[in-house]
Every structure is written in structure tokens, then in C-alpha cells.
PDB file of C-alpha atoms in Angstrom:
ATOM      1  CA  MET F   1       0.012  -0.009  -0.056  1.00  0.00           C
ATOM      2  CA  PRO F   2       1.471   3.425  -0.810  1.00  0.00           C
ATOM      3  CA  ASN F   3       1.748   5.954   1.855  1.00  0.00           C
ATOM      4  CA  LYS F   4      -1.074   8.536   1.881  1.00  0.00           C
ATOM      5  CA  GLU F   5      -2.893  11.067   3.823  1.00  0.00           C
ATOM      6  CA  ILE F   6      -6.435  10.883   5.256  1.00  0.00           C
ATOM      7  CA  VAL F   7      -8.583  13.637   6.962  1.00  0.00           C
ATOM      8  CA  ILE F   8     -11.426  12.631   9.289  1.00  0.00           C
ATOM      9  CA  ASP F   9     -14.489  14.923   8.782  1.00  0.00           C
ATOM     10  CA  PRO F  10     -15.444  16.774  11.984  1.00  0.00           C
ATOM     11  CA  ALA F  11     -18.707  15.258  11.605  1.00  0.00           C
ATOM     12  CA  PHE F  12     -17.295  12.094  12.956  1.00  0.00           C
ATOM     13  CA  GLU F  13     -16.702  13.056  16.419  1.00  0.00           C
ATOM     14  CA  GLY F  14     -16.631  10.623  19.321  1.00  0.00           C
ATOM     15  CA  PRO F  15     -15.116  12.250  22.499  1.00  0.00           C
ATOM     16  CA  PRO F  16     -15.093  16.069  22.415  1.00  0.00           C
ATOM     17  CA  ALA F  17     -12.906  17.374  19.491  1.00  0.00           C
ATOM     18  CA  SER F  18     -11.710  13.909  18.710  1.00  0.00           C
ATOM     19  CA  ALA F  19     -12.342  11.348  16.266  1.00  0.00           C
ATOM     20  CA  HIS F  20     -14.850   8.475  16.788  1.00  0.00           C
ATOM     21  CA  GLY F  21     -12.774   5.366  17.629  1.00  0.00           C
ATOM     22  CA  GLY F  22     -14.621   2.767  15.551  1.00  0.00           C
ATOM     23  CA  TYR F  23     -14.925   5.034  12.608  1.00  0.00           C
ATOM     24  CA  THR F  24     -11.147   5.754  12.634  1.00  0.00           C
ATOM     25  CA  CYS F  25     -10.355   2.045  12.924  1.00  0.00           C
ATOM     26  CA  GLY F  26     -12.892   1.371   9.986  1.00  0.00           C
ATOM     27  CA  LEU F  27     -11.062   3.678   7.683  1.00  0.00           C
ATOM     28  CA  LEU F  28      -7.940   1.777   8.153  1.00  0.00           C
ATOM     29  CA  SER F  29      -9.515  -1.735   7.733  1.00  0.00           C
ATOM     30  CA  PRO F  30      -9.769  -1.805   3.885  1.00  0.00           C
ATOM     31  CA  TYR F  31      -5.987  -1.521   3.566  1.00  0.00           C
ATOM     32  CA  LEU F  32      -5.466  -4.748   5.259  1.00  0.00           C
ATOM     33  CA  PRO F  33      -6.506  -8.397   4.097  1.00  0.00           C
ATOM     34  CA  ALA F  34      -8.414 -10.751   6.252  1.00  0.00           C
ATOM     35  CA  ASP F  35      -9.890  -9.385   9.560  1.00  0.00           C
ATOM     36  CA  ALA F  36      -8.274  -6.193  10.922  1.00  0.00           C
ATOM     37  CA  GLU F  37      -7.207  -5.192  14.421  1.00  0.00           C
ATOM     38  CA  ILE F  38      -6.451  -1.454  15.264  1.00  0.00           C
ATOM     39  CA  THR F  39      -4.873  -0.153  18.388  1.00  0.00           C
ATOM     40  CA  LEU F  40      -5.527   3.450  19.151  1.00  0.00           C
ATOM     41  CA  ARG F  41      -2.451   5.118  20.885  1.00  0.00           C
ATOM     42  CA  LYS F  42      -3.593   8.669  21.048  1.00  0.00           C
ATOM     43  CA  PRO F  43      -6.757  10.776  20.548  1.00  0.00           C
ATOM     44  CA  VAL F  44      -7.111  11.331  16.711  1.00  0.00           C
ATOM     45  CA  ARG F  45      -7.732  14.781  15.775  1.00  0.00           C
ATOM     46  CA  LEU F  46     -10.482  15.871  13.393  1.00  0.00           C
ATOM     47  CA  GLY F  47      -9.916  17.900  10.264  1.00  0.00           C
ATOM     48  CA  VAL F  48      -6.131  17.564   9.939  1.00  0.00           C
ATOM     49  CA  ALA F  49      -4.044  15.574   7.396  1.00  0.00           C
ATOM     50  CA  LEU F  50      -2.989  12.151   9.008  1.00  0.00           C
ATOM     51  CA  GLY F  51      -0.095  10.169   7.397  1.00  0.00           C
ATOM     52  CA  LEU F  52      -1.069   6.639   6.780  1.00  0.00           C
ATOM     53  CA  GLU F  53       2.128   4.425   6.198  1.00  0.00           C
ATOM     54  CA  ALA F  54       2.834   0.745   5.656  1.00  0.00           C
ATOM     55  CA  ARG F  55       4.983  -0.722   8.545  1.00  0.00           C
ATOM     56  CA  ASP F  56       5.996  -4.160   9.556  1.00  0.00           C
ATOM     57  CA  GLY F  57       3.335  -5.915   7.596  1.00  0.00           C
ATOM     58  CA  GLY F  58       0.652  -3.648   8.840  1.00  0.00           C
ATOM     59  CA  LEU F  59      -0.063   0.172   9.092  1.00  0.00           C
ATOM     60  CA  ALA F  60       0.700   3.050  11.193  1.00  0.00           C
ATOM     61  CA  LEU F  61      -1.321   6.275  11.355  1.00  0.00           C
ATOM     62  CA  TYR F  62       0.557   9.384  12.311  1.00  0.00           C
ATOM     63  CA  ASP F  63      -0.389  12.974  13.296  1.00  0.00           C
ATOM     64  CA  GLY F  64       2.787  14.783  12.267  1.00  0.00           C
ATOM     65  CA  ARG F  65       5.480  12.459  14.037  1.00  0.00           C
ATOM     66  CA  THR F  66       3.026  11.336  16.647  1.00  0.00           C
ATOM     67  CA  LEU F  67       1.884   7.768  16.396  1.00  0.00           C
ATOM     68  CA  VAL F  68      -1.801   7.691  16.839  1.00  0.00           C
ATOM     69  CA  ALA F  69      -2.833   4.178  15.725  1.00  0.00           C
ATOM     70  CA  GLU F  70      -1.549   0.828  14.586  1.00  0.00           C
ATOM     71  CA  ALA F  71      -3.269  -1.686  12.415  1.00  0.00           C
ATOM     72  CA  VAL F  72      -2.429  -5.401  11.780  1.00  0.00           C
ATOM     73  CA  THR F  73      -4.329  -8.277  10.418  1.00  0.00           C
ATOM     74  CA  THR F  74      -5.802 -11.016  12.745  1.00  0.00           C
ATOM     75  CA  ARG F  75      -8.453 -13.666  12.531  1.00  0.00           C
ATOM     76  CA  LEU F  76     -11.643 -13.564  14.536  1.00  0.00           C
ATOM     77  CA  ALA F  77     -13.872 -16.270  15.684  1.00  0.00           C
ATOM     78  CA  SER F  78     -17.543 -15.532  16.222  1.00  0.00           C
ATOM     79  CA  ARG F  79     -19.026 -15.158  19.642  1.00  0.00           C
ATOM     80  CA  ALA F  80     -22.100 -13.565  18.360  1.00  0.00           C
ATOM     81  CA  PRO F  81     -25.300 -14.412  20.208  1.00  0.00           C
ATOM     82  CA  LYS F  82     -28.706 -15.287  18.843  1.00  0.00           C
ATOM     83  CA  PRO F  83     -29.989 -11.711  17.642  1.00  0.00           C
ATOM     84  CA  PRO F  84     -33.006 -10.124  19.009  1.00  0.00           C
ATOM     85  CA  THR F  85     -35.787  -8.930  16.594  1.00  0.00           C
ATOM     86  CA  VAL F  86     -35.908  -5.501  15.251  1.00  0.00           C
ATOM     87  CA  ALA F  87     -38.990  -4.825  17.437  1.00  0.00           C
ATOM     88  CA  GLU F  88     -37.082  -6.165  20.600  1.00  0.00           C
ATOM     89  CA  ALA F  89     -33.988  -4.097  19.768  1.00  0.00           C
ATOM     90  CA  SER F  90     -36.049  -0.984  19.368  1.00  0.00           C
ATOM     91  CA  ALA F  91     -37.730  -1.557  22.642  1.00  0.00           C
ATOM     92  CA  ALA F  92     -34.418  -2.011  24.446  1.00  0.00           C
ATOM     93  CA  GLY F  93     -33.119   1.196  22.923  1.00  0.00           C
ATOM     94  CA  SER F  94     -35.941   3.020  24.601  1.00  0.00           C
ATOM     95  CA  ALA F  95     -34.220   2.710  27.891  1.00  0.00           C
ATOM     96  CA  PHE F  96     -30.875   3.910  26.586  1.00  0.00           C
ATOM     97  CA  PRO F  97     -28.726   4.995  29.659  1.00  0.00           C
ATOM     98  CA  GLY F  98     -27.352   7.922  27.654  1.00  0.00           C
ATOM     99  CA  PHE F  99     -30.874   9.563  27.579  1.00  0.00           C
ATOM    100  CA  THR F 100     -30.389  10.483  31.228  1.00  0.00           C
ATOM    101  CA  SER F 101     -26.605  10.863  31.573  1.00  0.00           C
ATOM    102  CA  SER F 102     -24.461  11.283  28.517  1.00  0.00           C
ATOM    103  CA  GLY F 103     -20.933  12.822  28.681  1.00  0.00           C
ATOM    104  CA  PHE F 104     -20.332  12.741  24.940  1.00  0.00           C
ATOM    105  CA  PRO F 105     -23.717  14.047  23.582  1.00  0.00           C
ATOM    106  CA  ARG F 106     -22.093  15.028  20.216  1.00  0.00           C
ATOM    107  CA  CYS F 107     -20.806  11.472  19.456  1.00  0.00           C
ATOM    108  CA  VAL F 108     -21.687  10.627  15.910  1.00  0.00           C
ATOM    109  CA  VAL F 109     -22.988   7.223  16.809  1.00  0.00           C
ATOM    110  CA  CYS F 110     -24.612   7.445  20.295  1.00  0.00           C
ATOM    111  CA  GLY F 111     -24.897  11.217  20.817  1.00  0.00           C
ATOM    112  CA  THR F 112     -28.303  12.320  21.853  1.00  0.00           C
ATOM    113  CA  GLU F 113     -27.683  15.749  20.505  1.00  0.00           C
ATOM    114  CA  ARG F 114     -27.098  14.608  17.000  1.00  0.00           C
ATOM    115  CA  THR F 115     -29.867  14.694  14.547  1.00  0.00           C
ATOM    116  CA  ASP F 116     -27.921  15.616  11.263  1.00  0.00           C
ATOM    117  CA  ALA F 117     -27.731  13.312   8.238  1.00  0.00           C
ATOM    118  CA  ASP F 118     -24.356  11.795   9.580  1.00  0.00           C
ATOM    119  CA  ALA F 119     -25.603  10.686  12.974  1.00  0.00           C
ATOM    120  CA  PHE F 120     -26.248   7.114  13.498  1.00  0.00           C
ATOM    121  CA  ARG F 121     -28.448   7.573  16.576  1.00  0.00           C
ATOM    122  CA  ILE F 122     -27.777   4.177  17.933  1.00  0.00           C
ATOM    123  CA  PHE F 123     -28.906   4.024  21.401  1.00  0.00           C
ATOM    124  CA  PRO F 124     -28.384   0.744  23.108  1.00  0.00           C
ATOM    125  CA  GLY F 125     -30.378  -0.383  26.012  1.00  0.00           C
ATOM    126  CA  LEU F 126     -30.726  -3.572  28.206  1.00  0.00           C
ATOM    127  CA  LEU F 127     -32.326  -6.407  26.495  1.00  0.00           C
ATOM    128  CA  ALA F 128     -34.972  -8.146  28.711  1.00  0.00           C
ATOM    129  CA  ALA F 129     -33.685 -11.424  30.303  1.00  0.00           C
ATOM    130  CA  ARG F 130     -30.260 -11.527  28.451  1.00  0.00           C
ATOM    131  CA  ASP F 131     -26.923 -10.159  29.172  1.00  0.00           C
ATOM    132  CA  LEU F 132     -26.968  -7.985  26.113  1.00  0.00           C
ATOM    133  CA  LEU F 133     -27.513  -4.341  25.188  1.00  0.00           C
ATOM    134  CA  ALA F 134     -29.445  -3.906  21.963  1.00  0.00           C
ATOM    135  CA  ALA F 135     -30.488  -1.142  19.557  1.00  0.00           C
ATOM    136  CA  ALA F 136     -32.003  -0.800  16.120  1.00  0.00           C
ATOM    137  CA  TRP F 137     -30.139   1.243  13.586  1.00  0.00           C
ATOM    138  CA  HIS F 138     -31.676   2.884  10.581  1.00  0.00           C
ATOM    139  CA  PRO F 139     -28.644   3.876   8.323  1.00  0.00           C
ATOM    140  CA  THR F 140     -29.152   7.037   6.530  1.00  0.00           C
ATOM    141  CA  GLY F 141     -26.918   9.594   4.617  1.00  0.00           C
ATOM    142  CA  GLY F 142     -23.344   8.920   4.427  1.00  0.00           C
ATOM    143  CA  ALA F 143     -23.490   5.382   5.822  1.00  0.00           C
ATOM    144  CA  LEU F 144     -24.724   4.139   2.530  1.00  0.00           C
ATOM    145  CA  ALA F 145     -22.799   3.539  -0.655  1.00  0.00           C
ATOM    146  CA  GLY F 146     -25.584   2.425  -3.042  1.00  0.00           C
ATOM    147  CA  GLU F 147     -26.883  -0.830  -1.704  1.00  0.00           C
ATOM    148  CA  SER F 148     -24.029  -1.326   0.905  1.00  0.00           C
ATOM    149  CA  ILE F 149     -22.768   0.253   4.131  1.00  0.00           C
ATOM    150  CA  ARG F 150     -19.230   1.516   3.948  1.00  0.00           C
ATOM    151  CA  PRO F 151     -16.826  -0.303   6.071  1.00  0.00           C
ATOM    152  CA  ALA F 152     -15.961   2.760   8.305  1.00  0.00           C
ATOM    153  CA  HIS F 153     -19.676   3.232   9.109  1.00  0.00           C
ATOM    154  CA  ALA F 154     -20.058  -0.562  10.063  1.00  0.00           C
ATOM    155  CA  TRP F 155     -17.077  -0.505  12.393  1.00  0.00           C
ATOM    156  CA  ALA F 156     -18.590   2.642  13.882  1.00  0.00           C
ATOM    157  CA  ALA F 157     -21.858   1.016  14.330  1.00  0.00           C
ATOM    158  CA  LEU F 158     -20.075  -1.956  16.134  1.00  0.00           C
ATOM    159  CA  ASP F 159     -18.325   0.424  18.445  1.00  0.00           C
ATOM    160  CA  CYS F 160     -20.641   2.051  20.969  1.00  0.00           C
ATOM    161  CA  PRO F 161     -22.808  -0.819  21.745  1.00  0.00           C
ATOM    162  CA  ALA F 162     -19.798  -2.729  22.940  1.00  0.00           C
ATOM    163  CA  GLY F 163     -18.645   0.393  25.087  1.00  0.00           C
ATOM    164  CA  TRP F 164     -22.042   0.953  26.760  1.00  0.00           C
ATOM    165  CA  ALA F 165     -22.172  -2.906  27.529  1.00  0.00           C
ATOM    166  CA  ALA F 166     -18.755  -2.759  29.073  1.00  0.00           C
ATOM    167  CA  MET F 167     -19.891   0.058  31.205  1.00  0.00           C
ATOM    168  CA  TRP F 168     -23.181  -1.389  32.156  1.00  0.00           C
ATOM    169  CA  PHE F 169     -22.154  -4.782  32.928  1.00  0.00           C
ATOM    170  CA  GLY F 170     -18.716  -3.857  34.238  1.00  0.00           C
ATOM    171  CA  HIS F 171     -20.388  -1.419  36.676  1.00  0.00           C
ATOM    172  CA  VAL F 172     -18.263   1.417  35.576  1.00  0.00           C
ATOM    173  CA  ASP F 173     -19.549   4.982  36.335  1.00  0.00           C
ATOM    174  CA  GLY F 174     -17.058   6.985  34.677  1.00  0.00           C
ATOM    175  CA  PRO F 175     -15.756   7.451  31.127  1.00  0.00           C
ATOM    176  CA  ILE F 176     -14.148   4.769  29.052  1.00  0.00           C
ATOM    177  CA  VAL F 177     -12.198   4.984  25.777  1.00  0.00           C
ATOM    178  CA  LEU F 178     -11.630   2.527  23.136  1.00  0.00           C
ATOM    179  CA  GLY F 179      -8.166   1.044  23.073  1.00  0.00           C
ATOM    180  CA  ARG F 180      -8.198  -1.666  20.604  1.00  0.00           C
ATOM    181  CA  MET F 181     -10.854  -2.889  18.184  1.00  0.00           C
ATOM    182  CA  ALA F 182     -10.871  -5.973  15.745  1.00  0.00           C
ATOM    183  CA  ALA F 183     -13.857  -6.801  13.397  1.00  0.00           C
ATOM    184  CA  TRP F 184     -15.105  -9.104  10.832  1.00  0.00           C
ATOM    185  CA  LEU F 185     -17.530  -7.753   8.196  1.00  0.00           C
ATOM    186  CA  GLU F 186     -19.537  -9.386   5.559  1.00  0.00           C
ATOM    187  CA  GLU F 187     -18.461  -8.334   2.138  1.00  0.00           C
ATOM    188  CA  PRO F 188     -20.262  -6.260   1.295  1.00  0.00           C
ATOM    189  CA  VAL F 189     -22.413  -5.167   4.153  1.00  0.00           C
ATOM    190  CA  ALA F 190     -25.827  -5.095   2.624  1.00  0.00           C
ATOM    191  CA  ALA F 191     -28.073  -1.950   3.649  1.00  0.00           C
ATOM    192  CA  HIS F 192     -31.477  -2.403   4.904  1.00  0.00           C
ATOM    193  CA  ASP F 193     -33.973  -0.056   6.372  1.00  0.00           C
ATOM    194  CA  ALA F 194     -33.217  -1.375   9.867  1.00  0.00           C
ATOM    195  CA  HIS F 195     -30.428  -3.328  11.397  1.00  0.00           C
ATOM    196  CA  VAL F 196     -29.952  -4.864  14.814  1.00  0.00           C
ATOM    197  CA  VAL F 197     -26.717  -4.109  16.938  1.00  0.00           C
ATOM    198  CA  VAL F 198     -25.994  -5.793  20.169  1.00  0.00           C
ATOM    199  CA  GLY F 199     -23.161  -5.455  22.848  1.00  0.00           C
ATOM    200  CA  TRP F 200     -21.830  -7.599  25.621  1.00  0.00           C
ATOM    201  CA  LEU F 201     -19.188  -7.554  28.200  1.00  0.00           C
ATOM    202  CA  GLU F 202     -16.445 -10.516  28.062  1.00  0.00           C
ATOM    203  CA  GLY F 203     -14.158  -9.749  30.979  1.00  0.00           C
ATOM    204  CA  VAL F 204     -12.742  -7.116  33.202  1.00  0.00           C
ATOM    205  CA  SER F 205      -9.050  -6.738  34.211  1.00  0.00           C
ATOM    206  CA  GLY F 206      -8.218  -3.754  36.280  1.00  0.00           C
ATOM    207  CA  ARG F 207      -9.042  -0.581  34.156  1.00  0.00           C
ATOM    208  CA  LYS F 208      -9.441  -2.694  31.021  1.00  0.00           C
ATOM    209  CA  LEU F 209     -12.825  -4.006  29.933  1.00  0.00           C
ATOM    210  CA  TYR F 210     -13.201  -6.530  27.271  1.00  0.00           C
ATOM    211  CA  ALA F 211     -16.423  -6.410  25.223  1.00  0.00           C
ATOM    212  CA  GLY F 212     -18.107  -7.693  21.906  1.00  0.00           C
ATOM    213  CA  SER F 213     -20.631  -6.496  19.505  1.00  0.00           C
ATOM    214  CA  ALA F 214     -22.594  -7.824  16.451  1.00  0.00           C
ATOM    215  CA  LEU F 215     -24.495  -6.326  13.557  1.00  0.00           C
ATOM    216  CA  TYR F 216     -27.410  -8.121  12.095  1.00  0.00           C
ATOM    217  CA  SER F 217     -29.790  -7.778   9.137  1.00  0.00           C
ATOM    218  CA  PRO F 218     -33.473  -7.477   9.856  1.00  0.00           C
ATOM    219  CA  SER F 219     -34.010 -11.185   9.313  1.00  0.00           C
ATOM    220  CA  GLY F 220     -31.240 -11.952  11.753  1.00  0.00           C
ATOM    221  CA  ALA F 221     -28.212 -12.606   9.422  1.00  0.00           C
ATOM    222  CA  LEU F 222     -24.983 -11.894  10.981  1.00  0.00           C
ATOM    223  CA  GLN F 223     -23.230  -9.056   9.024  1.00  0.00           C
ATOM    224  CA  GLY F 224     -20.411  -8.261  11.370  1.00  0.00           C
ATOM    225  CA  PHE F 225     -18.914  -8.636  14.695  1.00  0.00           C
ATOM    226  CA  SER F 226     -15.966  -7.212  16.914  1.00  0.00           C
ATOM    227  CA  ARG F 227     -14.010  -7.561  19.866  1.00  0.00           C
ATOM    228  CA  GLN F 228     -12.922  -4.616  21.834  1.00  0.00           C
ATOM    229  CA  THR F 229     -10.716  -3.407  24.634  1.00  0.00           C
ATOM    230  CA  TRP F 230     -11.899  -0.375  26.516  1.00  0.00           C
ATOM    231  CA  ILE F 231     -10.074   1.551  29.289  1.00  0.00           C
ATOM    232  CA  ALA F 232     -11.625   3.192  32.284  1.00  0.00           C
ATOM    233  CA  ILE F 233     -10.021   6.731  32.635  1.00  0.00           C
ATOM    234  CA  ALA F 234     -12.121   8.813  35.155  1.00  0.00           C
ATOM    235  CA  ARG F 235     -15.278   9.095  37.006  1.00  0.00           C
ATOM    236  CA  THR F 236     -17.815  10.952  34.650  1.00  0.00           C
ATOM    237  CA  GLY F 237     -18.684  10.562  31.202  1.00  0.00           C
ATOM    238  CA  VAL F 238     -19.455   7.897  28.520  1.00  0.00           C
ATOM    239  CA  PRO F 239     -17.682   6.170  25.775  1.00  0.00           C
ATOM    240  CA  GLY F 240     -17.788   7.457  22.117  1.00  0.00           C
TER     241      GLY F 240
END
């Protein structure tokens, strides 16, 4: 892959003034074969030229001379659970914790203040009788490329449900940030009027929380899944 520059549009904000973690990871994924795993080293700035370079069989993303992300290939095994229906996911989303307390209200995926065309408005809530958070996602605007969903948008959709599940089931009442994300996607990810996304907690070790997420079609077909590492950093806020 030739070295190139990428610029992340300010519309794709996660934490304040920083790029959304899952979206950033998804921008790098098409440059790697098989499944991709991206480690975020620093907050990624919006609206500036970032240098993407091939390195040691993977990729490195730089902001000037500062390494902000590294990407390698991996191979994932699915731990995706049986999906809820769109109606069940919609009902779960009505109890989204971020409706009452959201530290990142401008997050492009789960921000309650975002109503623009780029906003995903994915609001995961507890699914009845299951250790899952679930939401319905209705892709619009920039998420679509003809009849398919762009990889960066699919990665972004997989991000926040896992973050919220990590906080909810990990009993974390402060902010967490995405440290690492790996994902598998169907090729291409077919676009529908509604999709289901779920997130779950896989484990906790100190300040690190390990979580997973999955994306489904309305009929319940698996379209993508991820594993993620989140890091608790303080006492107030939410993931982005």
C-alpha cells in the first residue's frame, strides 16, 4: 500500500474534539487483508491531515510525528449471540442509559444531540432477560454507498454498543475510551431499512474492559462482529 494522507471529517466526532474510535479503525481496515485489528495510541484529531504508512506488515497512522494508531491483520472467531428482533432491539433502545446521562452528547454514533444526516442515533439499552444491550439502527446519509454500508460506518456502528455494554455490565460509572478494536464484516455489508446491533461484556481486568458486538440484518443474518478493549479513565462521562 502506498503511503497516503487521510483527513477525518469533524462530523465523525466521538469524544469532544476527537475522532470516533470505531470510525477511525474502520477507515484503516480496507487497507488490510482478512480481519483487521487496530490499536488506538492517542486521541485522533479531526480535520487535519494524518499520515498513513505501511509498517512491519501492517499500518501506522501518524499525526505529524506522533503515532496515533497501529493496524495489523488478525483472525476472529464469532461469539455473536442469537439476535433479538428489530422490535425487541427498538424496545431495548428506549431505555438507553445515555438519555439520562451522556458525557459525549455529540458522538456521531450514540450522541443524543446529533440529528444531522451523518448521525447514526444508535441508542443501546438492556435487552430483557439477556446479558446484552441492543438497539435498532436505521442507516441514512453517508452510511450508505448504493446498496451497501461503507466499512468505516459498519465499524462505527459496532463500536458504541460494546462500549455501553462494557460500562453497564462492568459497573463503571466513569468514562471509558476505546483502546483496541478488531472486526469481521460481511463483504459487502448489505444495507437495509433497519439493522440490529448488540453489545456484551466479556471480561474485566483492572481498568481494562473486554467487550464484543455484532451487527445483524432485519432477518437476523450476521453481518459483522467485533472484539474490543476499553480503558476506564475517570469518574464521569460515557464512551464515544
